[in-house]
Short mmCIF file of C-alpha atoms and ligand atoms in Angstrom, two decimals:
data_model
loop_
_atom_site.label_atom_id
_atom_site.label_comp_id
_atom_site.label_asym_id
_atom_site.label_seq_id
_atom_site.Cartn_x
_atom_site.Cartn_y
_atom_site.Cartn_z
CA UNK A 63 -45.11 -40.91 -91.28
CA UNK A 64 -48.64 -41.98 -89.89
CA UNK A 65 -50.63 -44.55 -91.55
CA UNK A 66 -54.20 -45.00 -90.58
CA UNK A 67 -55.23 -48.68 -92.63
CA UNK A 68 -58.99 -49.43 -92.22
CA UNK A 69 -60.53 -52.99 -92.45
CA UNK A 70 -64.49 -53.75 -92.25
CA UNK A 71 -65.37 -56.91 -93.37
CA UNK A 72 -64.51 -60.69 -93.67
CA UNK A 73 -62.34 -60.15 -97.25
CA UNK A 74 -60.34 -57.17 -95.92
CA UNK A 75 -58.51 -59.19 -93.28
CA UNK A 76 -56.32 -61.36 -95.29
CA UNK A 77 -55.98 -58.26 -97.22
CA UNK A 78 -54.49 -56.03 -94.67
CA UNK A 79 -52.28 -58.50 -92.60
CA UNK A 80 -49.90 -58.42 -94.75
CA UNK A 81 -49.65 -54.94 -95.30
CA UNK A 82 -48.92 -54.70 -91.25
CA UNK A 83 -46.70 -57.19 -91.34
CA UNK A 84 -44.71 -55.17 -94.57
CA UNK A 85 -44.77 -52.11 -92.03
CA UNK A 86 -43.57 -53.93 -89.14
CA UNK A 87 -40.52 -55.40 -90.95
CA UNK A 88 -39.76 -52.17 -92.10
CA UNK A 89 -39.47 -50.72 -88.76
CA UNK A 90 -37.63 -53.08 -88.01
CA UNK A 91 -35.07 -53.24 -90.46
CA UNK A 92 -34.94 -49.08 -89.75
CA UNK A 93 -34.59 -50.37 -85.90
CA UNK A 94 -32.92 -53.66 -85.40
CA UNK A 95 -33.81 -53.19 -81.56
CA UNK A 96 -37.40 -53.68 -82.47
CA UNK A 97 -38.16 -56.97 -82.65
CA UNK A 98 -42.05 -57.99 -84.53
CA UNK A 99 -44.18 -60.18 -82.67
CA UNK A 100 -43.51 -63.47 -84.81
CA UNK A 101 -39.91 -62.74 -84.43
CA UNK A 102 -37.15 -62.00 -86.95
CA UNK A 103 -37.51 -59.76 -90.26
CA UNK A 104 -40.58 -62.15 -91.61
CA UNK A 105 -38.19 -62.27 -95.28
CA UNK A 106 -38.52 -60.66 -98.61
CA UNK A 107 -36.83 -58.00 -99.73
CA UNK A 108 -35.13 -54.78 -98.02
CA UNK A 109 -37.10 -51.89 -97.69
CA UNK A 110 -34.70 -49.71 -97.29
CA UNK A 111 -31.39 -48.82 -95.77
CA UNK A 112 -33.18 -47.08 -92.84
CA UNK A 113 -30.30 -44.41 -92.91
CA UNK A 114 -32.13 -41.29 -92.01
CA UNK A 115 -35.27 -42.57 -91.61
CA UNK A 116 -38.28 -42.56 -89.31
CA UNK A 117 -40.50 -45.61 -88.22
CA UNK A 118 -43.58 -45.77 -89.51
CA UNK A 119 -46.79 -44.86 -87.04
CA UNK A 120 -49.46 -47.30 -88.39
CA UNK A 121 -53.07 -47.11 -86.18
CA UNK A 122 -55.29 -50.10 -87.63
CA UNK A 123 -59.10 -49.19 -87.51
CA UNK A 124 -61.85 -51.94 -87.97
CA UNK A 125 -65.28 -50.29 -89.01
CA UNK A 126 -66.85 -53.33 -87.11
CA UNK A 127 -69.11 -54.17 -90.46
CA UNK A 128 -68.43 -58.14 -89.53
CA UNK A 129 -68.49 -58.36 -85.59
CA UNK A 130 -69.22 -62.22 -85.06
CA UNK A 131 -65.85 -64.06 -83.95
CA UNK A 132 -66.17 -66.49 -86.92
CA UNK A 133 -66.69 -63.27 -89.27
CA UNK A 134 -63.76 -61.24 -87.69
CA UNK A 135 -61.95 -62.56 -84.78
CA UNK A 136 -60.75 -65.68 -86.25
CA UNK A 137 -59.02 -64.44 -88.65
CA UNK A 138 -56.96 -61.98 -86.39
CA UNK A 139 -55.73 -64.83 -84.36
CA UNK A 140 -54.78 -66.95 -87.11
CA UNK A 141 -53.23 -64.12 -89.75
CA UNK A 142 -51.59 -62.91 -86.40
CA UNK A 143 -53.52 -59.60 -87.12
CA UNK A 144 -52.43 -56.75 -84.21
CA UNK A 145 -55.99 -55.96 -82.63
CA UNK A 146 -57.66 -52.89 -83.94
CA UNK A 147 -56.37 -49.65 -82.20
CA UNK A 148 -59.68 -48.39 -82.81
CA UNK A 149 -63.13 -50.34 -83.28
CA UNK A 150 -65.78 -47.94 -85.02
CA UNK A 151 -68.26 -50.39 -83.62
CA UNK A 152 -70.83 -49.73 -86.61
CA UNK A 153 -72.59 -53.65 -86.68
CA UNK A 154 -74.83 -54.19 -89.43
CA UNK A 155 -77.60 -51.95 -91.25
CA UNK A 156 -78.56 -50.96 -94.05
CA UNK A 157 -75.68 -49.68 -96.56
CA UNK A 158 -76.65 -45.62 -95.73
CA UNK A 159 -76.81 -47.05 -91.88
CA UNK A 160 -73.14 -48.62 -92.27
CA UNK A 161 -71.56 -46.13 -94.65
CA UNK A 162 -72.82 -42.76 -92.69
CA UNK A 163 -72.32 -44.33 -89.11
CA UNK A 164 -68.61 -45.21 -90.20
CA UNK A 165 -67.82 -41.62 -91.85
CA UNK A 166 -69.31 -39.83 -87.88
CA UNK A 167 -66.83 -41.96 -86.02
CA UNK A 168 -64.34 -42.00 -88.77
CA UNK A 169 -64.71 -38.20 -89.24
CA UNK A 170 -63.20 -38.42 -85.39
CA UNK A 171 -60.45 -40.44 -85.56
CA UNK A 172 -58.78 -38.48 -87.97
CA UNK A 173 -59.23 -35.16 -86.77
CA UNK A 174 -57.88 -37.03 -83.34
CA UNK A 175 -54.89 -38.31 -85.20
CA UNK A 176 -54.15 -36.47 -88.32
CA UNK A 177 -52.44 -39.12 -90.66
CA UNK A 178 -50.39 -38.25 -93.50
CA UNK A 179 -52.31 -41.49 -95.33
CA UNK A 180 -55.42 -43.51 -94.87
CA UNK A 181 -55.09 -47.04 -96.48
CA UNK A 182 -58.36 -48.84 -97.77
CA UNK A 183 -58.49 -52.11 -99.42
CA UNK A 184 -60.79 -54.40 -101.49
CA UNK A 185 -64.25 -53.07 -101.79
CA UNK A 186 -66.72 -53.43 -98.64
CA UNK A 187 -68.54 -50.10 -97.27
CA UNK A 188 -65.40 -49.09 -95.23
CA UNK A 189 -63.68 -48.25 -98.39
CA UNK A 190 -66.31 -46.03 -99.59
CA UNK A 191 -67.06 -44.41 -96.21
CA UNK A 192 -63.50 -43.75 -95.01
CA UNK A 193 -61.66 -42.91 -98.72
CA UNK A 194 -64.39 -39.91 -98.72
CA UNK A 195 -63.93 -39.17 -94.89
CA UNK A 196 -60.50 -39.16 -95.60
CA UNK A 197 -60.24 -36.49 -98.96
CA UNK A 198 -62.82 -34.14 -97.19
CA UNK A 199 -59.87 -33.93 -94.21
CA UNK A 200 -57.41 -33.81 -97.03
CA UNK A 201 -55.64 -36.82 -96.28
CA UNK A 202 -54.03 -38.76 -98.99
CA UNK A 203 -56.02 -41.99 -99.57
CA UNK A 204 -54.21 -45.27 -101.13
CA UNK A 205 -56.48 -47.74 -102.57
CA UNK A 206 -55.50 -51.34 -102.52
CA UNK A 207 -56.82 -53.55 -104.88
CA UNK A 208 -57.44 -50.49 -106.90
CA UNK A 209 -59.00 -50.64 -110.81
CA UNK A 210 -61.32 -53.75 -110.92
CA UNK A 211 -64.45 -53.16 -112.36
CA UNK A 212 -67.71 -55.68 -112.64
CA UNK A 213 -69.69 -52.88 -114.89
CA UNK A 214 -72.50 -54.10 -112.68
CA UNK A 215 -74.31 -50.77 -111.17
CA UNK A 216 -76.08 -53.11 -109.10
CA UNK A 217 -73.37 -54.56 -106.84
CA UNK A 218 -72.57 -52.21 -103.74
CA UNK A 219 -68.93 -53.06 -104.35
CA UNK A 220 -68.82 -51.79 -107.90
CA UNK A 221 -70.50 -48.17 -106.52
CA UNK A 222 -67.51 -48.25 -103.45
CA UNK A 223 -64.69 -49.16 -105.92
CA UNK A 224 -65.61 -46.26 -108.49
CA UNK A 225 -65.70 -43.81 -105.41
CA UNK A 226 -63.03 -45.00 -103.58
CA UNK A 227 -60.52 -44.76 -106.70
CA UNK A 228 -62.09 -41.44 -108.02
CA UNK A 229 -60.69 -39.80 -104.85
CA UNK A 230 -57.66 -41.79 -104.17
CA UNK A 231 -54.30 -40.58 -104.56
CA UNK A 232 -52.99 -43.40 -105.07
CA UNK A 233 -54.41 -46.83 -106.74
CA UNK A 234 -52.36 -49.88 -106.47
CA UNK A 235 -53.96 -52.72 -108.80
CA UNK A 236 -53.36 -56.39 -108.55
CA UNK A 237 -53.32 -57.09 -112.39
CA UNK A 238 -52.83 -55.19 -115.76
CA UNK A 239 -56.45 -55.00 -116.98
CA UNK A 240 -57.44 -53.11 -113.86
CA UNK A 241 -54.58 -50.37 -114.62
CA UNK A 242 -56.36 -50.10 -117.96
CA UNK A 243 -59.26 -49.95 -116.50
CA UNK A 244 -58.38 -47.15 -114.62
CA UNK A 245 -56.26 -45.54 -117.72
CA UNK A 246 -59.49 -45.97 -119.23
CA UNK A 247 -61.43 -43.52 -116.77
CA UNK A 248 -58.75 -41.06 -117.21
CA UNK A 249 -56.69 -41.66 -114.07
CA UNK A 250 -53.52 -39.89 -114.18
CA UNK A 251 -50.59 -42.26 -114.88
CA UNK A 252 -48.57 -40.92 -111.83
CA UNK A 253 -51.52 -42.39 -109.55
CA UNK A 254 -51.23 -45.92 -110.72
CA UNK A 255 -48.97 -49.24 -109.78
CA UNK A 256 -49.54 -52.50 -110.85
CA UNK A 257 -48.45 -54.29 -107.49
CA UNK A 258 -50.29 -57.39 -107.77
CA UNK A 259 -52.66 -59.48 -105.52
CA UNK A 260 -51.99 -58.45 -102.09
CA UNK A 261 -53.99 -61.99 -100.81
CA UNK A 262 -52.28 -63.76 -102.45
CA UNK A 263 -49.53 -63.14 -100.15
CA UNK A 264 -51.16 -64.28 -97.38
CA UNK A 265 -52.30 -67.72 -99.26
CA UNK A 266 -48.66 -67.99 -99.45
CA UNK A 267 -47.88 -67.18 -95.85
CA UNK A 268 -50.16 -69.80 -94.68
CA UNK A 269 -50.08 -72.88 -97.19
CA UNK A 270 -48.09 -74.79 -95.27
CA UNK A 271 -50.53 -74.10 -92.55
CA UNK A 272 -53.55 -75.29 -94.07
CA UNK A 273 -51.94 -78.33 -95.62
CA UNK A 274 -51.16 -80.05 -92.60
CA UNK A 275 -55.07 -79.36 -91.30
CA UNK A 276 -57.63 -82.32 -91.52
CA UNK A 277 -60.16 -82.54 -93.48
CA UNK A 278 -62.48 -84.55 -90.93
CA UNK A 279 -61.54 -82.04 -87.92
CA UNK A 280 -62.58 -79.03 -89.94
CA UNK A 281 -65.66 -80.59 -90.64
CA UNK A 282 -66.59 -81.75 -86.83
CA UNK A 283 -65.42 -78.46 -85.58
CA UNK A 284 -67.74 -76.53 -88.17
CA UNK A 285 -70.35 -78.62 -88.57
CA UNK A 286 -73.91 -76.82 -87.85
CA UNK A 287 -75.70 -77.53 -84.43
CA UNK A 288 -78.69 -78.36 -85.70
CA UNK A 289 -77.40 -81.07 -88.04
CA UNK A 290 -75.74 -82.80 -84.96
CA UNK A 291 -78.91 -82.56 -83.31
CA UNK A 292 -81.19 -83.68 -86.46
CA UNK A 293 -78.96 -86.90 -85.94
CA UNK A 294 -77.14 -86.28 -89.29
CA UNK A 295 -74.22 -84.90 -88.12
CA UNK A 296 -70.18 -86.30 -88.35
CA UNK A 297 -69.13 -87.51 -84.54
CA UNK A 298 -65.74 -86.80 -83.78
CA UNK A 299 -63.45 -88.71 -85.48
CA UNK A 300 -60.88 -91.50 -84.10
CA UNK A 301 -57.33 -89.65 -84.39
CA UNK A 302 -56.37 -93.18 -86.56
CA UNK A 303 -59.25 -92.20 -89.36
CA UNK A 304 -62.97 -92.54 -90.70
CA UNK A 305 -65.67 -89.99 -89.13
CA UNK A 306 -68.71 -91.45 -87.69
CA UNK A 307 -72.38 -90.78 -88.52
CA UNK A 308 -73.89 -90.71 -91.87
CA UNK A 309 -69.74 -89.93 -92.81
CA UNK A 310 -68.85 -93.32 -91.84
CA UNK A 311 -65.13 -94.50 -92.81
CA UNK A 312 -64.02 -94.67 -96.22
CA UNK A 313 -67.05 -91.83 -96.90
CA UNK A 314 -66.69 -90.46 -100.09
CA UNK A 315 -66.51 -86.91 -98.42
CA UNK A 316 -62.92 -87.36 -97.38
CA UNK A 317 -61.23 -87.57 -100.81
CA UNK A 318 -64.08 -86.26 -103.36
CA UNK A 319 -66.23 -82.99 -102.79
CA UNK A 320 -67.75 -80.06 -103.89
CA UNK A 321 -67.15 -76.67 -102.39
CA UNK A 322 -69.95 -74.31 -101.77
CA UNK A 323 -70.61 -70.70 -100.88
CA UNK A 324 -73.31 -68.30 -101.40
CA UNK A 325 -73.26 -64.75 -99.87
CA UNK A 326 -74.61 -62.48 -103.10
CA UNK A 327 -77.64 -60.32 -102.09
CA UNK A 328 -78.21 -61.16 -106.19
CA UNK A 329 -77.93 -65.04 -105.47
CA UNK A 330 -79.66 -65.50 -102.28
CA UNK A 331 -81.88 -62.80 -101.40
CA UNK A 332 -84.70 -63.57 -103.99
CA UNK A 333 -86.13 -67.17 -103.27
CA UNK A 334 -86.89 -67.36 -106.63
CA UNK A 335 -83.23 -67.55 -107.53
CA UNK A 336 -82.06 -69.35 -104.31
CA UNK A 337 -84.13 -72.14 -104.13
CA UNK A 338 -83.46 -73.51 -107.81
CA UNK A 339 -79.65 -73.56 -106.81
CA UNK A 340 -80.53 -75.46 -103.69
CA UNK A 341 -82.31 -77.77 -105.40
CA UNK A 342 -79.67 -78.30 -107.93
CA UNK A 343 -77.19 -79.08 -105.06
CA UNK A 344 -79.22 -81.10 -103.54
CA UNK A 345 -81.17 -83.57 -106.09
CA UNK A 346 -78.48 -83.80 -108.55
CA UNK A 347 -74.97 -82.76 -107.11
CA UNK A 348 -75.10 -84.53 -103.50
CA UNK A 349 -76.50 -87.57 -105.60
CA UNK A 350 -72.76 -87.69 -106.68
CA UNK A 351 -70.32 -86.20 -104.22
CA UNK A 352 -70.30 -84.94 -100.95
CA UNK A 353 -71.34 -80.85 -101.02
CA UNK A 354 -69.77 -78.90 -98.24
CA UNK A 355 -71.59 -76.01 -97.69
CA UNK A 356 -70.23 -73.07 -95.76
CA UNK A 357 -73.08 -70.92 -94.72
CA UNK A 358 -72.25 -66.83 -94.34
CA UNK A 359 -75.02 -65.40 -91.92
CA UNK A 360 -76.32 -63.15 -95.23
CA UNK A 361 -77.44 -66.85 -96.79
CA UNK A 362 -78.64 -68.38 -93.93
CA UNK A 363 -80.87 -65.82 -92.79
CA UNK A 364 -82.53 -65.85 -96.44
CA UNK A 365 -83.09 -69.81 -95.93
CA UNK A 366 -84.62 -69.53 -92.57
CA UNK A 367 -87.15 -66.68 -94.38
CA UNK A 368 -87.74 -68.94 -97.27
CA UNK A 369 -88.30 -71.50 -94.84
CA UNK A 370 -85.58 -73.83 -97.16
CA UNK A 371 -82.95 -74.23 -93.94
CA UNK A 372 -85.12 -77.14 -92.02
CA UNK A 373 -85.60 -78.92 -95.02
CA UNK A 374 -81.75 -79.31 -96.39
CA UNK A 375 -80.71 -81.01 -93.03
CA UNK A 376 -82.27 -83.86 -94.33
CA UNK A 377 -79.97 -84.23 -97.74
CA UNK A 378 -77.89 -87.18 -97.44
CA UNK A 379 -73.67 -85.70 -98.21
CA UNK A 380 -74.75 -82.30 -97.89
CA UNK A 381 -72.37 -81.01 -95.18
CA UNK A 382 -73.49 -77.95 -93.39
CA UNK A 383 -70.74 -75.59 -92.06
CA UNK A 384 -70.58 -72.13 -90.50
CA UNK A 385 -67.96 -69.81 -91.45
CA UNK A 386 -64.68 -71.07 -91.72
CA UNK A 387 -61.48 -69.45 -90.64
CA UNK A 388 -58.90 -68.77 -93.38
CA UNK A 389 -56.99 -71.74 -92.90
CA UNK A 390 -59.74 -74.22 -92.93
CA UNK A 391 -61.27 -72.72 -95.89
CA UNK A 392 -57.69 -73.00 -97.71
CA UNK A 393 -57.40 -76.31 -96.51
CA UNK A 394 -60.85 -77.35 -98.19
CA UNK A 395 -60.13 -75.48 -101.46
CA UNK A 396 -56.83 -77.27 -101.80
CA UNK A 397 -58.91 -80.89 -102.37
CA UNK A 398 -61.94 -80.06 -103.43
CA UNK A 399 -62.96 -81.26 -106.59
CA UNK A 400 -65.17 -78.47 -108.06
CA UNK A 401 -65.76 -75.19 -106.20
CA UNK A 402 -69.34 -73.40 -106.54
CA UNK A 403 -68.73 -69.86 -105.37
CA UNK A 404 -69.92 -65.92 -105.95
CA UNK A 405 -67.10 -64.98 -103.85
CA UNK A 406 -64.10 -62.92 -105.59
CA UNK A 407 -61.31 -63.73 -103.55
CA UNK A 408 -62.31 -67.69 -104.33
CA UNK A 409 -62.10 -67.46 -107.43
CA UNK A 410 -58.71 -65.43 -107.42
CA UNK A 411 -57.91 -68.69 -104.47
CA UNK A 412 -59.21 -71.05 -106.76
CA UNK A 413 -56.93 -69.90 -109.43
CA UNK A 414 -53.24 -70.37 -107.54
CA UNK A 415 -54.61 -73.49 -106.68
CA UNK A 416 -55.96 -74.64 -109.65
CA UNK A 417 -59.53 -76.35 -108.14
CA UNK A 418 -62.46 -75.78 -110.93
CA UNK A 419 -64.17 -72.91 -110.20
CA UNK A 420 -68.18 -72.17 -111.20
CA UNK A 421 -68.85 -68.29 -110.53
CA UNK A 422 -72.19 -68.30 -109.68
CA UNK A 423 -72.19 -64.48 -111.22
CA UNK A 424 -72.95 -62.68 -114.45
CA UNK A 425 -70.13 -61.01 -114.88
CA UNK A 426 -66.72 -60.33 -112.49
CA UNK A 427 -64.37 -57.60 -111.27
CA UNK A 428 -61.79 -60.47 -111.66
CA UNK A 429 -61.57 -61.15 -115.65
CA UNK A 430 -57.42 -62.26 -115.08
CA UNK A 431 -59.45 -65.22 -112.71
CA UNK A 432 -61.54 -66.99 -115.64
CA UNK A 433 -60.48 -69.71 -117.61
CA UNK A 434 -59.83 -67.84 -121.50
CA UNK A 435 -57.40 -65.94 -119.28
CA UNK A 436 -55.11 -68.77 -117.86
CA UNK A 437 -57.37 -69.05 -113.95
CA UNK A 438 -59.54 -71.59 -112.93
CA UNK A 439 -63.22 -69.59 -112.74
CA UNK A 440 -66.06 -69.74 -115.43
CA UNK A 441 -69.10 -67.61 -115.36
CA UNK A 442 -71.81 -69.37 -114.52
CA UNK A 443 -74.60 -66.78 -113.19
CA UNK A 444 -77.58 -68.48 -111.45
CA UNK A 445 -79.11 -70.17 -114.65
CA UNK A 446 -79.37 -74.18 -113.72
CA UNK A 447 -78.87 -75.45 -117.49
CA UNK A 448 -76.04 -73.11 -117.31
CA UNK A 449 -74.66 -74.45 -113.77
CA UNK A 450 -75.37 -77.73 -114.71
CA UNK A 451 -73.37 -78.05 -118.00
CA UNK A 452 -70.15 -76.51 -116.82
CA UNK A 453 -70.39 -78.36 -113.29
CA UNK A 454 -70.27 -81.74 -115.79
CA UNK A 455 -67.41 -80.09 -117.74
CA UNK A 456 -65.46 -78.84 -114.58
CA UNK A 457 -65.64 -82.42 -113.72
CA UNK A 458 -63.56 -83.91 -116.15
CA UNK A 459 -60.51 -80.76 -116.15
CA UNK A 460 -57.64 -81.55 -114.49
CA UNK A 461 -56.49 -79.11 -111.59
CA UNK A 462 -54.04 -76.60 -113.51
CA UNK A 463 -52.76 -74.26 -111.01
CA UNK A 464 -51.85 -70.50 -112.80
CA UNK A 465 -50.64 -67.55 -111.45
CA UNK A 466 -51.20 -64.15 -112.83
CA UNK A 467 -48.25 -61.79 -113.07
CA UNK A 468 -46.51 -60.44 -110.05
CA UNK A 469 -49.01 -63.12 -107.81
CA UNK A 470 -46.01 -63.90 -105.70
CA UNK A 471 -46.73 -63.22 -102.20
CA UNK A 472 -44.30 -60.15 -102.20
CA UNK A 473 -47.44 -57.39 -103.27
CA UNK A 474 -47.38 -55.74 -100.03
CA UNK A 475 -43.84 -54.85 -99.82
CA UNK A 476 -44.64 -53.03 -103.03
CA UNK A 477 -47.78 -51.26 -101.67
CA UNK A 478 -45.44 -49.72 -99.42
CA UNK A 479 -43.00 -48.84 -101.21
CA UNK A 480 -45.41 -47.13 -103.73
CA UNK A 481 -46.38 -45.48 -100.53
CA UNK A 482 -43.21 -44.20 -99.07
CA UNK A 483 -42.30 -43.17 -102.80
CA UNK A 484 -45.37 -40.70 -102.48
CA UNK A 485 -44.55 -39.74 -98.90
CA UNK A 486 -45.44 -35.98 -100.92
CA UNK A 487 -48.14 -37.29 -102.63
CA UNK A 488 -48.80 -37.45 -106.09
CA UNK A 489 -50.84 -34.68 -107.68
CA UNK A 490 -54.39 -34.58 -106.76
CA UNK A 491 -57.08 -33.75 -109.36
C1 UD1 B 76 -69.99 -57.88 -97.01
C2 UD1 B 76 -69.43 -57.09 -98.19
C3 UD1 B 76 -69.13 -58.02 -99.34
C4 UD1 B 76 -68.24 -59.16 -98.90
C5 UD1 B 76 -68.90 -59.86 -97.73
C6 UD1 B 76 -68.11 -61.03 -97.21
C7 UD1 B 76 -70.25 -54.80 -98.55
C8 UD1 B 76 -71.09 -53.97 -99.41
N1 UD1 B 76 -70.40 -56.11 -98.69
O1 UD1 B 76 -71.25 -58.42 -97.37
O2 UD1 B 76 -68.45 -57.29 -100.36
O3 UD1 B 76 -68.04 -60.04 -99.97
O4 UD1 B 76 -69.07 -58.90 -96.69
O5 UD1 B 76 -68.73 -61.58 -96.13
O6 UD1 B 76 -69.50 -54.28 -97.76
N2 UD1 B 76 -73.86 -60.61 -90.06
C9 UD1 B 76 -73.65 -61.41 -88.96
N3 UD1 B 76 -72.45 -61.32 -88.35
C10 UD1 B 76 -71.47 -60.49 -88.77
C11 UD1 B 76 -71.71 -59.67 -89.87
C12 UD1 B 76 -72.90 -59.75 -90.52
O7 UD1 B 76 -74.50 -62.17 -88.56
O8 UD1 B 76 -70.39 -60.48 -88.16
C13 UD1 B 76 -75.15 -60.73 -90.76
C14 UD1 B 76 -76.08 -59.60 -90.51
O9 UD1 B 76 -77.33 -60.15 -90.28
C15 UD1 B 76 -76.11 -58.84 -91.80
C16 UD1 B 76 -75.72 -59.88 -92.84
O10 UD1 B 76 -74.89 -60.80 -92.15
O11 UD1 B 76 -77.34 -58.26 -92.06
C17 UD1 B 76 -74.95 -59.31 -94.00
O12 UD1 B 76 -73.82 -58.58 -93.54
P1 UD1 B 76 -73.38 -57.22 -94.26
O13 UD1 B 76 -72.32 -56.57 -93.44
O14 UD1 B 76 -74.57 -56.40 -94.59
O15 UD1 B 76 -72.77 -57.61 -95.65
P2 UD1 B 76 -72.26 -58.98 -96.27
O16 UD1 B 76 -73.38 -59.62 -97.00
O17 UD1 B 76 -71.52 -59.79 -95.25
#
């Protein structure tokens, strides 16, 4: 069997690695002889007997959506990530730009290499773009991360996710209400699995990881030029402890902060909505704590236009970062006392973990994530009375790590298993 998988974007990488790392100890298990990269059979449960079998052909694309090393590379080297057989090289653009541009050179690969399944997960561009690519070659598509639903017409994601599992063959959800969801729609039972959160396997993988990172290094390492040379910045600390600079030892950065991160054209394209948040963060919450702010490229951008970016250098504990690699983000999460966020996968993170979490977002995909469901996230959209009052509640709740059913780090043995049990395919409608 041939497996094309397809990743675009920052949130599909610790999506798919362990997916490849599910096909590469099968292969191995079917072939002793071969022996994966990180050595041994990586754990978890057989796949198989391997009696009669054959190895699994997997090609990984990357639609090259995220391109900078920070956005992309990083997180190959540290999830251990094979490089991309094929790079579809499509950069930013518009969403028609990045979704047509990826079905051309999609469109290619496949006739090229005929796969009996393409694999998409989460819900970036690539998902929309190659899940359609793939049913107008008539290839059987599996959607990972299948079923969640915002209701939000507005979001890009919520458009790719309603295509993407439309045409799938086969939708593999991380929770129960997105099964329903897709019940709901009137997806044919024989097309779903409840498999649960495939990244949460890789939070798993690497906890150990982050734990033994330092706080301090992460931030020197991160730490925006311009804030070193504005004279603000955190000097390299002594191996022995306190950071230098407006961090001095004993700063109250090291043991009590605030995450933050921003990348929602809704939250920080419109300066009327961004700069009210800013402010917030910086008159009232840096008054308190330390903020540590990493900055995607979307966000900072948008400050630079609105002219905002100079003037936060100034804020005394505001901590400017650029984008973190998975480990140091995890690392952060795991001590930080409140986490500001409009990401999904932080507040799914968030919830394992058990650090407050204020969704700066009307509504989420996520539901299993908030609070009257067991997680750690509460919606907080980008209303300040609203952001204000539950930062001051989030404050005082303990850290109450939860995790949703069949969270347990072993999803992506059962995406492929759900996969090689539809070797056929299911039924198409
Ligand atoms: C994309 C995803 C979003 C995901 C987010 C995580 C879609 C519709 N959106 O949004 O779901 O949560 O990634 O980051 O697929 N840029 C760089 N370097 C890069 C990539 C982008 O500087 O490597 C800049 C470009 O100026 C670009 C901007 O960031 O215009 C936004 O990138 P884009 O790919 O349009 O989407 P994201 O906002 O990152």
């Amino acid at each position: 069997m041939k497996i094309i998988s397809v990743v675009g974007a920052r949130p599909n990488f610790m999506k798919i690695a362990p997916f490849i790392k599910a096909i590469r100890n099968y292969n191995t298990q079917l072939n002793p002889e071969i022996i994966p990269p990180s050595g041994g059979t990586e754990g978890g449960p057989s796949l198989g007997s391997g009696r009669g079998l054959k190895a699994i052909e997997h090609i990984l694309v990357h639609t090259g959506q995220h391109y900078d090393d920070r956005m992309s590379r990083s997180f190959f080297e540290e999830l251990e990530i094979p490089e991309a057989n094929i790079n579809l090289g499509v950069g930013s653009g518009t969403h028609a730009e990045q979704v047509g541009n990826t079905m051309i050179e999609f469109e290619k690969v496949l006739k090229a290499e005929k796969p009996d399944w393409v694999v998409v997960v989460g819900d970036v561009n690539a998902i929309l773009a190659c899940s359609v690519t793939a049913k107008k070659e008539h290839i059987k598509c599996c959607h990972i991360e299948a079923g969640l639903r915002s209701g939000d017409m507005t979001m890009p994601e919520e458009i790719n996710r309603l295509v993407a599992d439309r045409i799938s063959d086969l939708l593999l959800t991380p929770d129960l209400m997105s099964s329903e969801n897709l019940r709901k729609e009137g997806v044919p039972e024989e097309k779903i699995r409840f498999v649960g959160n495939i990244m949460i396997d890789t939070l798993e993988a690497n906890r150990e990881k982050a734990e033994k990172l330092d706080i301090n290094e992460i931030i020197s390492k991160n730490i925006i030029q311009e804030v070193r040379g504005a004279g603000y910045g955190v000097q390299v600390s002594p191996p022995s402890g306190g950071v230098g600079g407006r961090f001095s030892a004993g700063h109250r950065a090291l043991c009590d902060y605030a995450v933050m991160t921003l990348h929602r054209p809704s939250n920080v394209d419109t300066k009327e909505i961004l700069e009210p948040i800013v402010r917030f963060i910086t008159n009232e919450v840096c008054e308190e704590r330390s903020v540590i702010w990493t900055i995607h490229p979307r966000t900072r951008k948008m400050l630079e236009t609105f002219g905002l970016f100079d003037s936060i250098f100034k804020i005394q504990n505001l901590i400017l970062l650029e984008p973190l690699s998975y480990l140091e983000m995890l690392r952060l999460n795991m001590d930080a006392r409140v986490m500001l966020t409009d990401s999904g996968g932080l507040q799914e993170e968030c919830t394992i973990l058990g650090t407050p979490c204020l969704t700066l977002r009307w509504n989420t995909e996520r539901p299993v994530t908030l609070m009257e469901h067991g997680g750690a996230s509460v919606l907080v959209g980008n209303n300040i009375e609203r952001i204000r009052s539950e930062y001051h509640t989030a404050l005082e709740k303990p850290r109450m790590p939860f995790s949703p059913e069949l969270w347990d780090g072993k999803t992506a043995e059962r995406c492929l298993m759900a996969i090689l049990e539809n070797r056929e395919g299911p039924p198409t409608s």
